[in-house]
Coordinates of C-alpha atoms in Angstrom, one line a residue:
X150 CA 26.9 5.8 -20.7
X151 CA 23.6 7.5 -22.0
X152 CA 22.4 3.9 -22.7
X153 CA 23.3 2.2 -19.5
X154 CA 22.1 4.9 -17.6
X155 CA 18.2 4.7 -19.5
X156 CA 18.2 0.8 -19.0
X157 CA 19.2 1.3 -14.9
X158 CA 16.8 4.3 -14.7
X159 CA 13.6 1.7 -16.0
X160 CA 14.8 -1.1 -13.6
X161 CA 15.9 0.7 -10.5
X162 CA 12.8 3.7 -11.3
X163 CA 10.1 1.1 -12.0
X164 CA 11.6 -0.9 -8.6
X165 CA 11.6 1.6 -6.0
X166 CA 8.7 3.2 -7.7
X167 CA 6.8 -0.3 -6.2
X168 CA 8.8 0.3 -3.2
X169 CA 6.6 3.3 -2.4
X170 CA 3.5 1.5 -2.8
X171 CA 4.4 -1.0 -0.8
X172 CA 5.0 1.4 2.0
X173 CA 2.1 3.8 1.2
X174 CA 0.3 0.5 1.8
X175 CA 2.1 -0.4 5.1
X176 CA 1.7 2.9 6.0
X177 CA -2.3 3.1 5.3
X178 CA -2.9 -0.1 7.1
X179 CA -1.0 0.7 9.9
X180 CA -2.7 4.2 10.2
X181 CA -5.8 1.8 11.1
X182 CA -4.5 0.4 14.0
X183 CA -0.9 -1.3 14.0
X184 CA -2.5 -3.7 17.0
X185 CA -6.4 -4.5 15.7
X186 CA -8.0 -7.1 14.6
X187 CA -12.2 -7.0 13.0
X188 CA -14.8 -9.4 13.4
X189 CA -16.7 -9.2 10.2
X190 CA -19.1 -10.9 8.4
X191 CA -18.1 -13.8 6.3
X192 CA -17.8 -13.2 2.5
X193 CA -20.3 -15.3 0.3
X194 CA -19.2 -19.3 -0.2
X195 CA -19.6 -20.8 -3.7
X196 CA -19.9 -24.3 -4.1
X197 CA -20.2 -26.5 -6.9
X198 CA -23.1 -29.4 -6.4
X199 CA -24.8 -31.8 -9.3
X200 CA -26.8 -28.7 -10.3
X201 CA -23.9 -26.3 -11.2
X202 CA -22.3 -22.9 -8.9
X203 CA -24.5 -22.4 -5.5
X204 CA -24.1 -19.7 -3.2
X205 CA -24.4 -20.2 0.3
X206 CA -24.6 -16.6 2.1
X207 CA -24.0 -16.0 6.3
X208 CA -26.0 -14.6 8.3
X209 CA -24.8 -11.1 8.7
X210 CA -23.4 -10.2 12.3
X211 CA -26.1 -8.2 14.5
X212 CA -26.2 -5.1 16.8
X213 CA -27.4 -7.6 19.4
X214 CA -24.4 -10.0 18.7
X215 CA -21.8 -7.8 18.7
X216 CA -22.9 -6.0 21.7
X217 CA -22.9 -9.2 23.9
X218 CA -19.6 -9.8 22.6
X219 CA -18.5 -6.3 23.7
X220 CA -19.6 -6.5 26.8
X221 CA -18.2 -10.5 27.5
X222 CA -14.7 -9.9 25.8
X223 CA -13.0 -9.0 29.2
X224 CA -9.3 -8.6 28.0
X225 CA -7.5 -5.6 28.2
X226 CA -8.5 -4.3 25.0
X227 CA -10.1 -1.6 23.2
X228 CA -13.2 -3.1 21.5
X229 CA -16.0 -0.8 19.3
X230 CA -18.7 -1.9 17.1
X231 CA -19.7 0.0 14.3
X232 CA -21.3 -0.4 10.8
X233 CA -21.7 1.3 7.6
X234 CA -25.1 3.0 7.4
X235 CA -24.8 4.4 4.1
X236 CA -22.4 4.8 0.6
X237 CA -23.5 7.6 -0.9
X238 CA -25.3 10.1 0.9
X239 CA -25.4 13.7 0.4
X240 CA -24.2 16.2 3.1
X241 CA -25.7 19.9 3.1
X242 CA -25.1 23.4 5.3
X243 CA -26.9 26.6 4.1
X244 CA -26.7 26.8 0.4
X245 CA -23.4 24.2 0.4
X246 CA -23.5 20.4 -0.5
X247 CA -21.0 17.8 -1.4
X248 CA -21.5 14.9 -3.9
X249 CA -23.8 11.9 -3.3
X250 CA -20.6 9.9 -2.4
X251 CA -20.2 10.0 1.5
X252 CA -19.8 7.0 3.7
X253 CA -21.7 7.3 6.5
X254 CA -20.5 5.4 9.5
X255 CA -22.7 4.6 12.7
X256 CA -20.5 4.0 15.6
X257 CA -19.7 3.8 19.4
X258 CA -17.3 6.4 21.5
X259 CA -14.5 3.5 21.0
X260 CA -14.4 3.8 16.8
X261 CA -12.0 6.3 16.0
X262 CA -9.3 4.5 18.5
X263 CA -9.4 1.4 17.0
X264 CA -9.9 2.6 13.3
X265 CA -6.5 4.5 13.6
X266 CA -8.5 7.7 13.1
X267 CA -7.6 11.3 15.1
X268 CA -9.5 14.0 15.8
X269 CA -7.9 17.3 14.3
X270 CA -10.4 19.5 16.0
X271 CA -13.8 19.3 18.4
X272 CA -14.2 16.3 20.7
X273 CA -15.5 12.4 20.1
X274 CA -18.4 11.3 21.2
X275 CA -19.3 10.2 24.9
X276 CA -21.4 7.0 26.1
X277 CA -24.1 8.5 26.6
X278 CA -24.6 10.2 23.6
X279 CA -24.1 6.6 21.9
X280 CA -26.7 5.4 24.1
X281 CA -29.0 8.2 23.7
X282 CA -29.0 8.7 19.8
X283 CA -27.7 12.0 20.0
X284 CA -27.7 14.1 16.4
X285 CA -24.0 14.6 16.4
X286 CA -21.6 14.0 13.8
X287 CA -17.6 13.6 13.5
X288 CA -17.0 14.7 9.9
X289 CA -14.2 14.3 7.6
X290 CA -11.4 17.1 6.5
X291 CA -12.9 16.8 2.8
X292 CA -16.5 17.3 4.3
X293 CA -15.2 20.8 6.3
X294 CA -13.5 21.8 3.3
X295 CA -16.1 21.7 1.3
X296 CA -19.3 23.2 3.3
X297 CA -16.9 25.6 5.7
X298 CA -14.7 28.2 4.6
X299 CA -11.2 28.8 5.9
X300 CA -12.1 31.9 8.4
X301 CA -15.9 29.5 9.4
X302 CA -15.4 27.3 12.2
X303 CA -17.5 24.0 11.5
X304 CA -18.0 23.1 15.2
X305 CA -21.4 23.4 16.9
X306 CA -22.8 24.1 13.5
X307 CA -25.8 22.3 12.1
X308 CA -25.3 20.3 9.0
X309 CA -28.2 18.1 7.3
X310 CA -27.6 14.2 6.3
X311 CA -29.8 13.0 4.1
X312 CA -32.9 14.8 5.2
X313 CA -31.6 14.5 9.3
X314 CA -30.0 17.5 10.9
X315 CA -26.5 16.7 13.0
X316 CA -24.7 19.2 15.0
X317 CA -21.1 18.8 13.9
X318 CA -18.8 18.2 17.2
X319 CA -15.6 17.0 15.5
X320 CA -13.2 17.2 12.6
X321 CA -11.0 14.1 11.8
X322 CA -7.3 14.7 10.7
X323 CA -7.0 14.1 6.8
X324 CA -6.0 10.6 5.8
X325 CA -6.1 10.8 2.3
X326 CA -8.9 8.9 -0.3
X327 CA -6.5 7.0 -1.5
X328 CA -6.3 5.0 2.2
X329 CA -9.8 3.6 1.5
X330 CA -12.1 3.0 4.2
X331 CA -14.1 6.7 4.0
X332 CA -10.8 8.3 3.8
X333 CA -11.9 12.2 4.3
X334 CA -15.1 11.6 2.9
X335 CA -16.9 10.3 5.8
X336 CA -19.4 11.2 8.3
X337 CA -19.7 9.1 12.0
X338 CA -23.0 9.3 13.6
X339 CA -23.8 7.3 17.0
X340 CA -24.7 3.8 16.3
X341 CA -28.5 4.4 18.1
X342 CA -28.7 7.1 16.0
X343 CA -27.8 4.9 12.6
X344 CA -29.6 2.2 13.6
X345 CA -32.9 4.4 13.9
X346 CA -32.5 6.5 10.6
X347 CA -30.6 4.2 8.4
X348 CA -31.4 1.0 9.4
X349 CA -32.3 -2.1 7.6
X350 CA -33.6 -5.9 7.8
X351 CA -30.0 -7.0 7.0
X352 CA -27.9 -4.5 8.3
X353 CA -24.3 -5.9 9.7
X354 CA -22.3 -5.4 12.0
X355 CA -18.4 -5.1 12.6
X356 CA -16.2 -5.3 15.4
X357 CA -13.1 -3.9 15.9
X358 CA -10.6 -4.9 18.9
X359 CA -7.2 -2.8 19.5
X360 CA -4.8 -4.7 21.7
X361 CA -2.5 -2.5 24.2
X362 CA 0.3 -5.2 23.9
X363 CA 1.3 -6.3 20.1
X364 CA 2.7 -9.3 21.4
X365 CA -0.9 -10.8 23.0
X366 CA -2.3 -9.8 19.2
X367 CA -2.5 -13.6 18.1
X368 CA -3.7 -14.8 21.7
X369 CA -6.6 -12.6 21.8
X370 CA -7.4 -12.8 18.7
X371 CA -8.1 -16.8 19.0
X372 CA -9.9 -15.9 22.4
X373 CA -12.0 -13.7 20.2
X374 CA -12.4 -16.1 17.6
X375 CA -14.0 -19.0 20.4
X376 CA -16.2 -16.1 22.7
X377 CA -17.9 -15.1 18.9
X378 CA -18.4 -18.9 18.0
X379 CA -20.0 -18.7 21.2
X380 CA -22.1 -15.9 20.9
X381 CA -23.2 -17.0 16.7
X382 CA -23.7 -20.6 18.8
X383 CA -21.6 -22.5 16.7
X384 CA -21.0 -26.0 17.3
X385 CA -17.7 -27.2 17.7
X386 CA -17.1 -29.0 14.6
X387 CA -19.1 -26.5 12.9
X388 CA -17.6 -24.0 10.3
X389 CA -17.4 -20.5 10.6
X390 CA -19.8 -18.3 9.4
X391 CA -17.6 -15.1 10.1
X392 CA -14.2 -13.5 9.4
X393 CA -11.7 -12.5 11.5
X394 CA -9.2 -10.3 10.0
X395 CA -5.7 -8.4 11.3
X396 CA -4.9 -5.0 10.3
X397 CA -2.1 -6.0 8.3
X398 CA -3.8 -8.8 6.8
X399 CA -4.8 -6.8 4.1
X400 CA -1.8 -5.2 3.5
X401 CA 0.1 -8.3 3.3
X402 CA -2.5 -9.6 0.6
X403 CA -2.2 -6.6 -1.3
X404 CA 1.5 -6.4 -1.4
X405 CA 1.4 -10.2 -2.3
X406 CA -0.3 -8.8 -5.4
X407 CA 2.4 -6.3 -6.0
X408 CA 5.1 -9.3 -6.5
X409 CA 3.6 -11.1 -9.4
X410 CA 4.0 -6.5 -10.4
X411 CA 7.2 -6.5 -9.2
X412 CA 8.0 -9.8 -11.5
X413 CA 6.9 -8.3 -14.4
X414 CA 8.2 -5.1 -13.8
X415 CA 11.8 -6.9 -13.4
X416 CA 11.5 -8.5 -16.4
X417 CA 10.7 -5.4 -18.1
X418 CA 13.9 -3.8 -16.8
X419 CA 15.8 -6.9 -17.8
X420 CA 14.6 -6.3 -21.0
X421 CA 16.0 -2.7 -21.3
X422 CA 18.5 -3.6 -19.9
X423 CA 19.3 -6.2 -22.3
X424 CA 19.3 -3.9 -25.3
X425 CA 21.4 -1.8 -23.7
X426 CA 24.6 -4.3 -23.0
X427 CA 24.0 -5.2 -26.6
X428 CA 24.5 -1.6 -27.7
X429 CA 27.5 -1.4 -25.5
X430 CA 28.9 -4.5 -26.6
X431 CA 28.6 -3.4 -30.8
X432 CA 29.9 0.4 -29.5
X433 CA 32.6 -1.5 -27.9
X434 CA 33.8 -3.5 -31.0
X435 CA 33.2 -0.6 -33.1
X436 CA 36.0 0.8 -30.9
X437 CA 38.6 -2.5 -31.4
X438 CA 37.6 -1.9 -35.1
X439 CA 39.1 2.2 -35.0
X440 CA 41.6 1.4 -32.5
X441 CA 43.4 -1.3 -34.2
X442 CA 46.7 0.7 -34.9
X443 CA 46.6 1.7 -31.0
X444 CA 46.3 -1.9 -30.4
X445 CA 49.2 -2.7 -32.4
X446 CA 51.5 -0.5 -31.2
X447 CA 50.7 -1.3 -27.7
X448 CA 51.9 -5.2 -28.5
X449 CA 54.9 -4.7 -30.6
X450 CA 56.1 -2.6 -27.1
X451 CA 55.3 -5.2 -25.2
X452 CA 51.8 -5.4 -24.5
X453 CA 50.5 -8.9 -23.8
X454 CA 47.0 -10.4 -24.4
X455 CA 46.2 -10.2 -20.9
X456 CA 46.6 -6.2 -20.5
X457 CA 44.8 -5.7 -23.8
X458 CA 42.2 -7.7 -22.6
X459 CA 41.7 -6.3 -19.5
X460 CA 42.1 -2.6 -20.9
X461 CA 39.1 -3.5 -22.6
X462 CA 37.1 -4.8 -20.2
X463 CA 37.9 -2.2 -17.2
X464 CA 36.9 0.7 -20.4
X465 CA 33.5 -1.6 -20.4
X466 CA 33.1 -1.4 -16.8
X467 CA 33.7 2.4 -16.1
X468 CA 31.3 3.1 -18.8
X469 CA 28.8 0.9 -17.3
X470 CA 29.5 2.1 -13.7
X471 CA 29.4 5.9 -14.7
X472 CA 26.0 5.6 -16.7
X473 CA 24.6 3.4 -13.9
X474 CA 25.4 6.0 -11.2
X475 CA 23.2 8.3 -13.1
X476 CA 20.8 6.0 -14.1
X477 CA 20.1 5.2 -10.1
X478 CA 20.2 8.7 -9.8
X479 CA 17.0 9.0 -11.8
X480 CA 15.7 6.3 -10.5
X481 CA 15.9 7.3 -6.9
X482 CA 14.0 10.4 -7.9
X483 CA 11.3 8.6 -10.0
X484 CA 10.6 6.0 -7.1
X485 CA 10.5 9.5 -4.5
X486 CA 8.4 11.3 -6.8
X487 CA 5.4 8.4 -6.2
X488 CA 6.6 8.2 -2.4
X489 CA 5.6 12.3 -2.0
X490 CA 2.5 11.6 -4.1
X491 CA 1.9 9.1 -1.7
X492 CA 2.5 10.8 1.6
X493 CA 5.2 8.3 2.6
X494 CA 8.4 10.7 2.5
X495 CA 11.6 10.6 1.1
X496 CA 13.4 7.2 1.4
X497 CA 16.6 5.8 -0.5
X498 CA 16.3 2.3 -1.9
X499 CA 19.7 0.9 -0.9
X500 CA 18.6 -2.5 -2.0
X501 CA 18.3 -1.0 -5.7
X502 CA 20.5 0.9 -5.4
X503 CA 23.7 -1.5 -4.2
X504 CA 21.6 -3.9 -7.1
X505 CA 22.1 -1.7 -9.9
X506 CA 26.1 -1.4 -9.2
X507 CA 26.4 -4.8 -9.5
X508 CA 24.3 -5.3 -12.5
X509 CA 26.2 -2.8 -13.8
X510 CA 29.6 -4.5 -13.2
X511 CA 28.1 -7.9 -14.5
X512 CA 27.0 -5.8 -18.0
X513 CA 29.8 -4.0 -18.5
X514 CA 32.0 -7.4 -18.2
X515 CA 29.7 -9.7 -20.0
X516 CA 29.2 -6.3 -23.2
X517 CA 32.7 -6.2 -23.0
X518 CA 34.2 -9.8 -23.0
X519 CA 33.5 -10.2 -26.6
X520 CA 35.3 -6.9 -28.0
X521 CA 38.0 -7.7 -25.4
X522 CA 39.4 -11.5 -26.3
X523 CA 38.7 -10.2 -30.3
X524 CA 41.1 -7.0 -29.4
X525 CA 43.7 -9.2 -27.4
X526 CA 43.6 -12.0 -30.3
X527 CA 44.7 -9.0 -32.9
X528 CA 48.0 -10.0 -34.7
X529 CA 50.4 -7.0 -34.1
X530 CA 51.7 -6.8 -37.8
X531 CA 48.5 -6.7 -39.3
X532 CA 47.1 -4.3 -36.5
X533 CA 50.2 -1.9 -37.8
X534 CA 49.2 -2.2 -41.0
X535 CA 45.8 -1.3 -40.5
X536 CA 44.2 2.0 -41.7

């Protein structure tokens, strides 16, 4: 049972272990907006000419282009343009400062909506603050943490970016680092305000657009798709020189990923699993080996090769059934132990777990076969004899 149960515990642990991630991924992305799609700029293209690897890079999106397509793209939608001013800045207040590893973000009042983000305390930002460049900043949990103690309140208080002063007017609810994109390290200025302080030759833009109705996702976004070819004057037969990308785009790319993990993780279980119907298997004909005189007794009162055999085989069975229970057991807890380090909850993988039983069925049949037919094929004399 001890060995079954460590073989189920690696494949149904390692298994539902990748089950969490998977949903701590589905559950990240769809913190971002279950309903959005971005308009970004296009990733560099490598070709391959007479001269060897050229790379052709896009134009990056502008404030001017992503404006006009704000104010054409009349859908009933949610659109915000926003862009990333800076990766590692330094935050300050008094004698307090964080690490030079903030993400500052320059947006419009519309960002936190479509970026699945929520405000935990304060307000958001109003159009005409956007418009005017105000020096106001939404910061993130990790940011109040570590400038504010727990009795300071952070709001209305002046903190310094860079070498810029913002009055701090929000706090955003935590996300986690782990979610990517600024997670709770992350300041959001006013996009006038980025534009003037951080700005750049090539700075880029990206839009964001959060449908009210799921179901016109794929409509709107193809209306997006041919207002921005529009706007970037793109002929028709032309390529596209930008991406446009659904919130659970990324998700689905990186859980692709996971199933070349999941693969390899199987096999691994397989594996373990393997040497552990071959340890049940020689345990087994160990057993037909001491219980030979129980054997014969059984045939010379009557016992035919079928009951012997199938004594055998149920005794295989039960073992592997019992040690499999406990091995999902474990394995439930090792795949719930990720899921609470990954903020997803408690879930049960019935999948696994209605897997395992019937892996364990097909091992304890398969181990036992063997050790059966050799016990049923035992001559009754001899087995009488034996000692």
């Amino acid at each position: 049972m001890l060995i079954i149960s460590i073989g189920i515990t690696a494949l149904v642990g390692i298994l539902s272990a990748i089950d969490a991630i998977k949903n701590g991924i589905n559950d990240n992305f769809t913190s971002m907006g279950a309903n959005t799609f971005t308009i970004r700029n296009a990733e560099t293209n490598i070709r391959v000419g007479r001269h060897g690897r050229k790379s052709k890079s896009f134009q990056p999106i502008t404030y001017k282009e992503a404006l006009r397509f704000k104010n054409e793209f009349n859908y009933p939608v949610i659109t915000s343009i926003s862009t990333q001013a800076s990766w590692n800045s330094r935050v300050k207040f008094a004698n307090k400062k964080t690490n030079p590893n903030i993400q500052i973000y320059g947006s419009d009042e519309n960002y936190i909506s479509t970026a699945g983000y929520e405000l935990e305390k304060g307000r958001n930002f109003n159009a005409n603050e956007v418009i005017g460049g105000a020096h106001i900043v939404l910061i993130g949990k990790e940011i109040e943490t570590t400038l504010f103690s727990k009795k300071q309140d952070c709001i209305d208080k002046t903190i310094k970016i860079g070498a810029t002063r913002y009055k701090v007017i929000g706090v955003l609810k935590s996300k986690g680092n782990s979610s990517g994109f600024g997670g709770d390290k992350l300041c959001i200025i006013p996009i006038t305000n980025a534009r003037q302080y951080f700005g750049k030759p090539d700075m880029a833009f990206t839009i964001n657009i959060l449908t009210k109705n799921g179901f016109l996702l794929d409509i709107l976004l193809n209306e997006a798709r041919g207002l921005f070819r529009k706007v970037r004057k793109i002929a028709i037969t032309g390529n596209e020189d930008f991406d446009i990308v659904k919130s659970d785009s990324l998700a689905t790319l990186l859980i692709a990923d996971l199933r070349k993990v999941t693969a390899g993780a199987t096999i691994i279980g397989f594996i373990t699993l393997l040497g552990a119907a071959i340890g049940l298997m020689n345990i087994m004909l160990v057993s037909v080996t001491e219980r030979t005189r129980e054997i014969g007794v059984r045939k010379a009162l009557g016992a035919t090769i079928k009951i012997i055999k199938y004594q055998f085989l149920i005794e295989s069975v039960v073992i592997c059934v019992m040690g499999g229970l406990i091995g999902i057991l474990f394995g439930i807890i090792i795949g719930n132990v990720i899921s609470f380090a990954l903020n997803t909850g408690f879930f049960i993988p019935w999948f696994w777990i209605m897997s395992g039983v019937i892996i364990c069925i097909v091992v304890g049949l398969v181990s036992g076969y063997m050790p059966a037919k050799r016990a049923s094929e035992l001559d009754p004399i001899d087995s009488l004899r034996f000692e």
